[in-house]
DNA sequence: TCGATCATGTAATTGGTTACATGATTGC
DNA sequence: GCAATCATGTAACCAATTACATGATCGA
């Protein structure tokens, strides 16, 4: 699903500004995606032209004006169509795997350091996700909670997998240095 | 690592044409990446201008001419620098997770069908990877073999993870329909 | 007073993909 | 005769990031 469909998905629940959409997106998708204003605002503008959303300008006193976007029937239709569209499995471009592929060109120490660092950053994202638990439990619906659990298990598995690579590298290293 | 660094990585082993690079890339990276001529040829041309590779035109009789690219010292340096550069953990944009997030807008049957289909495509990629085993065992170095094993374990874990989502959906569905 | 939060947007650039264009040879 | 393999490339397009640009208010 593309940015537009995701934005429509959030607008299914209620009207929002671009700024607010960025926020809910960050909270909900932080651990597996990201979105910047540079793609949100142009997407909203275009969807308004296409008739998927309507805009109401709210003049605020002492604060910047806000553009509140509301989904239309055409927008709802476009969203559910996107949701029902078959999605092909996308191959994950992993810079970790790409580097591992060329590890022969690094020294044993560099190899171990690189994998250890990668492992740390995976654990860090795992911790971040775990830290969001209460927030998620309070606001997520059943399926969004399944996403959260999926994420936790995904990072658990990834940690185990990368650890195994690390162990293999350490074994080899020990073999050579002893 | 970007396309250029990957191409340089392959050229570290020996000189090749763009066509051959596409082939070795597809064999080695198929399960987690992809690369098209539309990015290979312009990248080679640019790297030649930058002095990372040199080109020798081979005139062939009865076959199209080939441009054989060879890595230079500057290219080797650029490659090892890219390999040593710290790489941040990239959040995997998963269209499966994105859809799951909005599953409330699908019917129970549609949810189960979508996840079942996704599970099938993961298993398919797993089979493809397993099918490449003999090819990989014959040509891969130690680290490339670790990539292969990482891939197998990754898809195993993914299969288990998505299966768990499916079971959760089926339980709920059974609860309602019985 | 300084940084965060609210709030919107554009321009330049990146890093690709897909489709198009060409054309000979080899094997079924 | 037709598909696949060899071999190179361009043009149009797409989706998104990053940096730039603006500016008020609020709390520590």
XYZ file of C-alpha atoms (C1' of nucleotides) in Angstrom:
412
model
C 0.000 0.000 0.000
C 1.219 3.455 -0.875
C 1.255 6.614 1.213
C -2.074 7.815 -0.125
C -3.923 4.656 0.902
C -2.379 4.768 4.357
C -3.439 8.385 4.818
C -6.946 7.472 3.662
C -6.891 4.606 6.164
C -6.285 6.991 9.025
C -8.910 9.410 7.731
C -11.469 6.551 7.792
C -11.582 7.024 11.557
C -11.957 10.771 11.529
C -10.865 14.071 10.016
C -7.331 15.249 10.586
C -4.659 17.715 9.506
C -1.458 16.750 7.736
C 0.443 17.450 10.896
C -1.761 15.114 12.917
C -1.528 12.412 10.270
C 2.243 12.510 10.538
C 1.933 12.017 14.279
C -0.444 9.071 14.259
C 1.567 7.510 11.506
C 4.786 7.831 13.485
C 3.225 6.310 16.576
C 1.599 3.435 14.726
C 4.211 2.598 12.120
C 7.464 3.826 13.605
C 9.044 0.400 13.916
C 8.498 -0.611 10.329
C 8.106 2.563 8.321
C 8.526 6.311 8.219
C 6.843 9.242 6.538
C 7.899 12.840 6.065
C 5.945 16.047 5.464
C 7.517 16.188 2.032
C 5.361 13.261 1.031
C 2.303 13.872 3.219
C 1.409 17.403 2.140
C 1.751 16.820 -1.623
C -0.244 13.578 -1.244
C -3.069 15.379 0.568
C -3.123 18.135 -2.026
C -3.343 15.617 -4.831
C -6.018 13.523 -3.178
C -8.110 16.642 -2.685
C -7.863 17.324 -6.435
C -8.831 13.728 -7.108
C -11.872 14.014 -4.884
C -10.827 11.439 -2.287
C -10.781 14.005 0.506
C -12.143 17.478 1.195
C -10.388 20.291 3.009
C -11.706 22.777 5.539
C -9.472 25.644 6.627
C -9.600 26.373 10.327
C -8.434 29.859 11.200
C -6.767 29.765 14.595
C -5.941 32.645 16.859
C -2.405 32.666 18.193
C -1.599 29.435 16.405
C -1.029 28.561 12.729
C -4.118 27.880 10.651
C -4.896 24.214 10.108
C -6.227 22.398 7.089
C -8.569 19.687 8.228
C -9.029 16.875 5.759
C -12.120 14.669 5.590
C -12.474 11.493 3.561
C -15.200 11.356 0.887
C -17.201 8.361 -0.366
C -14.843 8.133 -3.328
C -11.957 8.107 -0.857
C -13.509 5.318 1.200
C -13.986 3.321 -1.941
C -10.381 3.912 -3.041
C -9.120 2.871 0.384
C -11.041 -0.392 0.617
C -10.034 -1.239 -2.941
C -6.380 -0.707 -2.063
C -6.852 -2.835 1.048
C -8.409 -5.662 -0.956
C -5.865 -5.521 -3.776
C -3.575 -8.540 -3.822
C -0.167 -7.681 -2.466
C 2.903 -9.438 -3.702
C 5.630 -10.404 -1.299
C 8.300 -7.749 -1.477
C 11.907 -8.822 -1.113
C 13.447 -6.964 1.766
C 16.509 -5.043 0.727
C 18.695 -5.550 3.742
C 21.914 -3.615 3.978
C 23.020 -6.089 6.639
C 22.736 -9.026 4.262
C 24.374 -7.055 1.462
C 27.370 -6.348 3.669
C 27.522 -9.903 4.976
C 27.694 -11.039 1.361
C 30.975 -9.149 0.959
C 32.394 -9.889 4.414
C 35.407 -11.622 2.888
C 36.822 -8.132 2.292
C 36.757 -7.222 5.991
C 39.071 -8.338 8.781
C 37.738 -10.809 11.393
C 37.598 -7.995 13.951
C 35.688 -5.699 11.610
C 33.239 -8.476 10.830
C 32.481 -9.162 14.472
C 32.228 -5.455 15.273
C 29.819 -4.828 12.408
C 27.497 -7.688 13.354
C 27.623 -6.813 17.050
C 26.624 -3.258 16.224
C 23.802 -4.435 14.014
C 22.562 -6.710 16.774
C 22.543 -3.782 19.163
C 20.456 -1.631 16.839
C 17.932 -4.458 16.403
C 17.663 -4.808 20.168
C 17.250 -1.054 20.421
C 14.278 -1.070 18.034
C 12.867 -4.020 19.962
C 13.126 -2.045 23.197
C 11.453 0.963 21.564
C 8.600 -1.218 20.439
C 8.236 -2.818 23.862
C 8.257 0.642 25.429
C 5.244 1.584 23.306
C 3.215 -1.325 24.723
C 0.980 0.604 27.130
C 0.325 3.289 24.526
C -0.606 0.628 21.988
C -2.720 -1.419 24.385
C -4.726 1.716 25.134
C -5.468 2.773 21.562
C -4.984 -0.153 19.171
C -7.785 -2.323 17.885
C -7.454 -6.096 17.719
C -5.599 -6.076 14.390
C -3.298 -3.268 15.323
C -2.410 -5.250 18.406
C -1.642 -8.244 16.206
C 0.730 -5.932 14.310
C 2.446 -5.080 17.559
C 2.840 -8.722 18.548
C 4.019 -9.567 15.064
C 6.651 -6.850 15.420
C 7.879 -8.171 18.757
C 8.187 -11.710 17.444
C 9.846 -10.428 14.279
C 12.579 -8.663 16.216
C 12.977 -11.626 18.560
C 13.538 -13.905 15.594
C 15.854 -11.386 13.940
C 17.917 -11.115 17.109
C 18.291 -14.883 17.270
C 19.161 -15.061 13.580
C 21.828 -12.354 13.687
C 23.209 -13.850 16.924
C 23.705 -17.102 15.100
C 25.689 -15.305 12.400
C 27.776 -13.694 15.118
C 28.454 -17.038 16.783
C 29.544 -18.531 13.469
C 31.976 -15.648 12.959
C 33.334 -15.935 16.489
C 33.867 -19.668 16.189
C 35.880 -19.196 13.040
C 37.845 -16.392 14.583
C 38.651 -18.425 17.702
C 39.738 -21.315 15.526
C 42.242 -19.145 13.712
C 43.595 -17.204 16.681
C 44.084 -20.185 18.984
C 24.946 -0.066 0.423
C 23.829 1.347 -2.892
C 23.883 -0.197 -6.351
C 27.284 1.246 -7.193
C 28.997 -0.313 -4.189
C 27.390 -3.670 -4.898
C 28.564 -3.570 -8.504
C 32.061 -2.672 -7.320
C 31.877 -5.582 -4.886
C 31.275 -8.017 -7.719
C 34.008 -6.419 -9.814
C 36.469 -6.997 -6.924
C 36.552 -10.648 -7.986
C 37.060 -10.024 -11.659
C 36.125 -7.979 -14.705
C 32.611 -8.274 -16.065
C 30.066 -6.762 -18.426
C 26.855 -5.072 -17.284
C 24.924 -8.036 -18.564
C 26.987 -10.458 -16.502
C 26.701 -8.260 -13.426
C 22.924 -8.414 -13.689
C 23.153 -12.195 -13.794
C 25.419 -12.686 -10.802
C 23.382 -10.150 -8.880
C 20.137 -11.975 -9.625
C 21.568 -15.309 -8.562
C 23.129 -13.984 -5.373
C 20.555 -11.456 -4.214
C 17.310 -12.629 -5.756
C 15.609 -13.464 -2.485
C 16.195 -10.094 -0.890
C 16.733 -7.593 -3.669
C 16.477 -6.900 -7.369
C 18.302 -4.839 -9.976
C 17.393 -3.794 -13.491
C 19.448 -2.752 -16.505
C 17.965 0.704 -16.168
C 20.045 1.183 -13.051
C 23.072 -0.971 -13.890
C 24.120 0.634 -17.168
C 23.836 4.261 -16.010
C 25.697 3.320 -12.795
C 28.550 1.741 -14.761
C 28.792 4.727 -17.064
C 28.944 7.096 -14.123
C 31.496 5.067 -12.234
C 33.705 5.030 -15.314
C 33.550 8.828 -15.406
C 34.388 8.911 -11.705
C 37.399 6.694 -12.241
C 36.203 3.740 -10.164
C 36.193 1.391 -13.131
C 37.686 1.232 -16.618
C 35.997 -0.087 -19.737
C 37.372 -2.208 -22.544
C 35.234 -2.774 -25.622
C 35.319 -6.310 -26.930
C 34.281 -6.606 -30.553
C 32.556 -9.921 -31.051
C 31.815 -11.688 -34.257
C 28.282 -12.909 -34.614
C 27.370 -11.649 -31.176
C 26.814 -8.139 -29.783
C 29.889 -6.260 -28.659
C 30.536 -6.318 -24.930
C 31.856 -3.679 -22.612
C 34.074 -5.284 -20.040
C 34.476 -3.293 -16.858
C 37.476 -3.556 -14.547
C 37.749 -2.062 -11.073
C 40.517 0.486 -10.416
C 42.419 1.189 -7.205
C 40.106 4.142 -6.563
C 37.184 1.769 -7.050
C 38.600 -0.742 -4.587
C 39.032 2.037 -2.082
C 35.490 3.298 -2.607
C 34.132 -0.215 -2.178
C 35.939 -1.012 1.065
C 34.963 2.392 2.438
C 31.318 1.686 1.671
C 31.672 -1.744 3.262
C 33.170 -0.265 6.424
C 30.673 2.596 6.681
C 28.311 2.187 9.630
C 24.907 1.073 8.487
C 21.820 2.042 10.370
C 19.042 -0.433 10.884
C 16.442 0.223 8.243
C 12.830 -0.253 9.197
C 11.269 -2.767 6.860
C 8.289 -1.335 5.062
C 5.999 -4.304 5.022
C 2.831 -4.102 2.992
C 1.603 -7.104 4.970
C 1.866 -5.246 8.267
C 0.349 -2.125 6.754
C -2.678 -4.090 5.621
C -2.952 -5.960 8.908
C -3.072 -2.582 10.618
C -6.280 -1.780 8.750
C -7.810 -5.262 8.880
C -10.829 -3.973 10.784
C -12.129 -2.757 7.410
C -12.147 -6.261 5.907
C -14.547 -9.154 6.493
C -13.332 -12.174 8.519
C -13.181 -14.248 5.318
C -11.174 -11.592 3.493
C -8.750 -11.344 6.405
C -8.105 -15.079 6.474
C -7.795 -15.242 2.688
C -5.295 -12.378 2.609
C -3.057 -13.854 5.310
C -3.245 -17.348 3.817
C -2.148 -15.965 0.476
C 0.698 -14.050 2.061
C 1.828 -17.187 3.861
C 1.863 -19.041 0.562
C 4.048 -16.431 -1.112
C 6.527 -16.538 1.783
C 6.709 -20.313 1.496
C 7.227 -19.934 -2.227
C 10.232 -17.655 -1.751
C 11.542 -20.101 0.859
C 11.275 -22.939 -1.644
C 13.050 -20.863 -4.301
C 15.873 -20.208 -1.897
C 16.131 -23.855 -0.883
C 16.163 -24.803 -4.565
C 19.241 -22.631 -5.060
C 21.177 -24.562 -2.385
C 23.411 -26.675 -4.648
C 24.195 -23.662 -6.831
C 25.096 -21.622 -3.756
C 27.106 -24.400 -2.108
C 29.171 -24.652 -5.286
C 30.016 -20.969 -5.688
C 29.492 -19.091 -2.429
C 32.261 -18.265 -0.003
C 31.842 -18.710 3.724
C 30.043 -15.378 4.226
C 27.814 -15.775 1.244
C 26.807 -19.131 2.663
C 26.004 -17.436 5.974
C 23.719 -15.122 3.953
C 21.978 -18.141 2.529
C 21.470 -19.716 5.946
C 20.322 -16.390 7.336
C 17.759 -16.224 4.541
C 16.435 -19.709 5.246
C 16.073 -19.007 8.952
C 14.497 -15.626 8.193
C 11.770 -17.175 6.065
C 11.251 -19.977 8.576
C 10.694 -17.439 11.321
C 8.476 -15.329 9.073
C 6.364 -18.358 8.226
C 5.889 -19.138 11.914
C 5.085 -15.523 12.690
C 2.488 -15.105 9.954
C 1.005 -18.509 10.859
C 0.468 -17.254 14.365
C -1.418 -14.240 13.022
C -3.514 -16.587 10.919
C -4.312 -18.782 13.926
C -5.370 -15.745 15.931
C -7.713 -14.697 13.122
C -9.164 -18.198 12.792
C -9.780 -18.524 16.515
C -11.711 -15.286 16.545
C -13.651 -16.281 13.477
C -14.560 -19.717 14.932
C -15.660 -18.054 18.150
C -18.120 -15.858 16.295
C -19.477 -18.418 13.839
C -20.053 -21.224 16.345
C 16.375 32.745 26.127
C 16.225 28.516 24.119
C 14.115 24.527 22.571
C 9.869 22.194 21.686
C 5.424 22.102 19.607
C 2.198 23.618 16.336
C 1.556 24.060 11.288
C 2.335 24.440 6.268
C 4.696 24.012 2.298
C 8.385 23.948 -1.911
C 12.641 22.681 -4.527
C 16.238 19.865 -5.411
C 17.818 15.573 -5.416
C 17.994 10.529 -4.979
C 17.454 6.156 -6.556
C 15.360 3.668 -8.621
C 11.516 1.055 -12.183
C 9.158 0.147 -16.602
C 8.700 0.472 -21.147
C 10.767 1.195 -25.347
C 14.348 0.351 -29.047
C 17.632 -2.660 -31.563
C 19.377 -6.871 -33.467
C 22.023 -11.210 -34.226
C 22.434 -16.222 -32.960
C 21.146 -20.681 -31.214
C 18.254 -24.440 -29.986
C 13.724 -26.681 -30.132
C 9.140 -20.314 -37.068
C 9.464 -18.968 -32.399
C 11.397 -18.339 -27.959
C 15.417 -17.657 -25.411
C 19.962 -15.818 -24.779
C 23.318 -12.379 -25.565
C 24.071 -7.364 -25.171
C 23.443 -2.282 -24.723
C 21.097 1.579 -23.832
C 17.519 5.768 -23.275
C 13.279 8.238 -21.783
C 9.561 8.735 -19.007
C 8.045 8.206 -14.768
C 7.490 7.398 -9.686
C 7.867 7.685 -4.837
C 10.110 9.534 -1.566
C 13.798 12.082 1.195
C 16.317 16.212 2.674
C 16.990 20.707 3.076
C 15.107 25.025 2.951
C 11.674 28.628 4.331
C 8.394 30.800 7.723
C 6.607 32.070 12.121
C 3.919 32.184 16.557
C 3.378 30.395 21.313
C 4.541 28.049 25.568
C 7.148 26.124 29.262
C 11.599 25.454 31.766
